[in-house]
Amino acid sequence: MRIAAVLVNHNTSAYAELAIRSLFLQHPGLDLTLTVYDNGSTDDRTGLLAAARAHDVAVIDSGFPVTTPGNSHGEVLRRFALDPAQRGADRLLFLDSDICF
């Protein structure tokens, strides 16, 4: 079963790093492609980017800056779910940066 997962980062880079590292540590060999969409975070993303590189996770600019009024996470998730690249996935998994496995 192929799983396409998404995580939105919005100045929560330390938590997103922990989510990535714990996901792959607790579920080795899982057929999962994870994409992190970043909402123009201004916090230190060093650890997040290192974890992403270590686990072949794409970190993509969402197009929404941290100054966007309201919560843009729903729109990011909608775009992800409707992206033709996800058509081959058996399941979609929406993660939040405060999830620790």
mmCIF file of C-alpha atoms in Angstrom:
data_model
loop_
_atom_site.group_PDB
_atom_site.id
_atom_site.type_symbol
_atom_site.label_atom_id
_atom_site.label_comp_id
_atom_site.label_asym_id
_atom_site.label_seq_id
_atom_site.Cartn_x
_atom_site.Cartn_y
_atom_site.Cartn_z
ATOM 1 C CA MET A 1 0.000 0.000 0.000
ATOM 2 C CA ARG A 2 1.459 3.373 -1.032
ATOM 3 C CA ILE A 3 0.831 6.248 1.362
ATOM 4 C CA ALA A 4 1.262 9.911 0.424
ATOM 5 C CA ALA A 5 1.633 12.030 3.552
ATOM 6 C CA VAL A 6 1.748 15.780 4.061
ATOM 7 C CA LEU A 7 2.808 17.995 6.952
ATOM 8 C CA VAL A 8 2.393 21.779 7.077
ATOM 9 C CA ASN A 9 5.091 23.769 8.878
ATOM 10 C CA HIS A 10 4.251 27.248 10.139
ATOM 11 C CA ASN A 11 7.107 28.317 12.438
ATOM 12 C CA THR A 12 6.985 24.910 14.135
ATOM 13 C CA SER A 13 10.204 23.563 12.631
ATOM 14 C CA ALA A 14 11.507 21.893 15.802
ATOM 15 C CA TYR A 15 8.234 19.979 16.159
ATOM 16 C CA ALA A 16 8.110 19.115 12.456
ATOM 17 C CA GLU A 17 11.646 17.730 12.738
ATOM 18 C CA LEU A 18 10.582 15.510 15.643
ATOM 19 C CA ALA A 19 7.499 14.343 13.709
ATOM 20 C CA ILE A 20 9.651 13.344 10.722
ATOM 21 C CA ARG A 21 12.348 11.605 12.742
ATOM 22 C CA SER A 22 9.890 9.727 14.957
ATOM 23 C CA LEU A 23 7.683 8.669 12.023
ATOM 24 C CA PHE A 24 10.517 6.965 10.183
ATOM 25 C CA LEU A 25 12.107 5.586 13.370
ATOM 26 C CA GLN A 26 8.873 3.968 14.568
ATOM 27 C CA HIS A 27 7.801 2.722 11.116
ATOM 28 C CA PRO A 28 10.891 1.571 9.215
ATOM 29 C CA GLY A 29 10.211 0.255 5.734
ATOM 30 C CA LEU A 30 6.824 1.931 5.481
ATOM 31 C CA ASP A 31 5.927 2.701 1.847
ATOM 32 C CA LEU A 32 5.330 6.371 2.519
ATOM 33 C CA THR A 33 6.192 9.540 0.658
ATOM 34 C CA LEU A 34 6.160 12.589 2.927
ATOM 35 C CA THR A 35 6.022 16.178 1.724
ATOM 36 C CA VAL A 36 6.438 19.141 4.069
ATOM 37 C CA TYR A 37 4.834 22.390 2.939
ATOM 38 C CA ASP A 38 6.388 25.375 4.661
ATOM 39 C CA ASN A 39 4.369 28.547 5.201
ATOM 40 C CA GLY A 40 7.324 30.923 4.970
ATOM 41 C CA SER A 41 8.635 29.985 8.407
ATOM 42 C CA THR A 42 11.102 32.364 9.989
ATOM 43 C CA ASP A 43 12.236 30.080 12.817
ATOM 44 C CA ASP A 44 15.408 27.974 12.701
ATOM 45 C CA ARG A 45 14.765 25.217 10.145
ATOM 46 C CA THR A 46 18.241 23.640 10.346
ATOM 47 C CA GLY A 47 17.092 20.478 12.156
ATOM 48 C CA LEU A 48 13.958 20.161 10.035
ATOM 49 C CA LEU A 49 15.939 20.372 6.800
ATOM 50 C CA ALA A 50 18.504 17.850 8.093
ATOM 51 C CA ALA A 51 15.745 15.376 9.024
ATOM 52 C CA ALA A 52 14.091 15.917 5.656
ATOM 53 C CA ARG A 53 17.355 15.189 3.816
ATOM 54 C CA ALA A 54 18.010 12.102 5.944
ATOM 55 C CA HIS A 55 14.583 10.633 5.128
ATOM 56 C CA ASP A 56 14.186 11.842 1.535
ATOM 57 C CA VAL A 57 11.366 14.227 2.457
ATOM 58 C CA ALA A 58 10.595 17.138 0.154
ATOM 59 C CA VAL A 59 10.261 20.559 1.814
ATOM 60 C CA ILE A 60 8.287 22.879 -0.440
ATOM 61 C CA ASP A 61 7.275 26.514 -0.067
ATOM 62 C CA SER A 62 3.487 26.547 0.298
ATOM 63 C CA GLY A 63 3.149 30.047 -1.111
ATOM 64 C CA PHE A 64 1.593 31.296 2.120
ATOM 65 C CA PRO A 65 3.753 33.555 4.307
ATOM 66 C CA VAL A 66 3.489 33.433 8.100
ATOM 67 C CA THR A 67 1.688 36.794 7.872
ATOM 68 C CA THR A 68 -1.268 35.278 6.001
ATOM 69 C CA PRO A 69 -4.421 36.168 7.948
ATOM 70 C CA GLY A 70 -6.325 33.131 9.196
ATOM 71 C CA ASN A 71 -5.233 29.551 8.888
ATOM 72 C CA SER A 72 -3.981 28.475 5.454
ATOM 73 C CA HIS A 73 -3.362 24.852 6.422
ATOM 74 C CA GLY A 74 -6.699 23.687 5.007
ATOM 75 C CA GLU A 75 -5.901 25.213 1.633
ATOM 76 C CA VAL A 76 -2.460 23.582 1.613
ATOM 77 C CA LEU A 77 -4.021 20.197 2.414
ATOM 78 C CA ARG A 78 -6.669 20.684 -0.277
ATOM 79 C CA ARG A 79 -3.992 21.433 -2.871
ATOM 80 C CA PHE A 80 -2.023 18.376 -1.798
ATOM 81 C CA ALA A 81 -5.044 16.069 -1.991
ATOM 82 C CA LEU A 82 -6.057 17.346 -5.433
ATOM 83 C CA ASP A 83 -2.515 17.272 -6.862
ATOM 84 C CA PRO A 84 -2.390 14.706 -9.704
ATOM 85 C CA ALA A 85 0.879 13.419 -8.216
ATOM 86 C CA GLN A 86 -1.186 11.797 -5.433
ATOM 87 C CA ARG A 87 -3.356 9.734 -7.806
ATOM 88 C CA GLY A 88 -1.157 6.665 -7.373
ATOM 89 C CA ALA A 89 -1.475 6.693 -3.598
ATOM 90 C CA ASP A 90 -3.713 4.155 -1.889
ATOM 91 C CA ARG A 91 -4.064 6.422 1.142
ATOM 92 C CA LEU A 92 -3.491 10.078 2.002
ATOM 93 C CA LEU A 93 -2.193 10.922 5.458
ATOM 94 C CA PHE A 94 -2.447 14.429 6.887
ATOM 95 C CA LEU A 95 0.065 15.075 9.686
ATOM 96 C CA ASP A 96 0.426 17.999 12.027
ATOM 97 C CA SER A 97 3.806 19.178 13.214
ATOM 98 C CA ASP A 98 2.988 18.409 16.852
ATOM 99 C CA ILE A 99 2.578 14.665 16.175
ATOM 100 C CA CYS A 100 5.230 12.440 17.694
ATOM 101 C CA PHE A 101 5.200 8.718 16.889
#
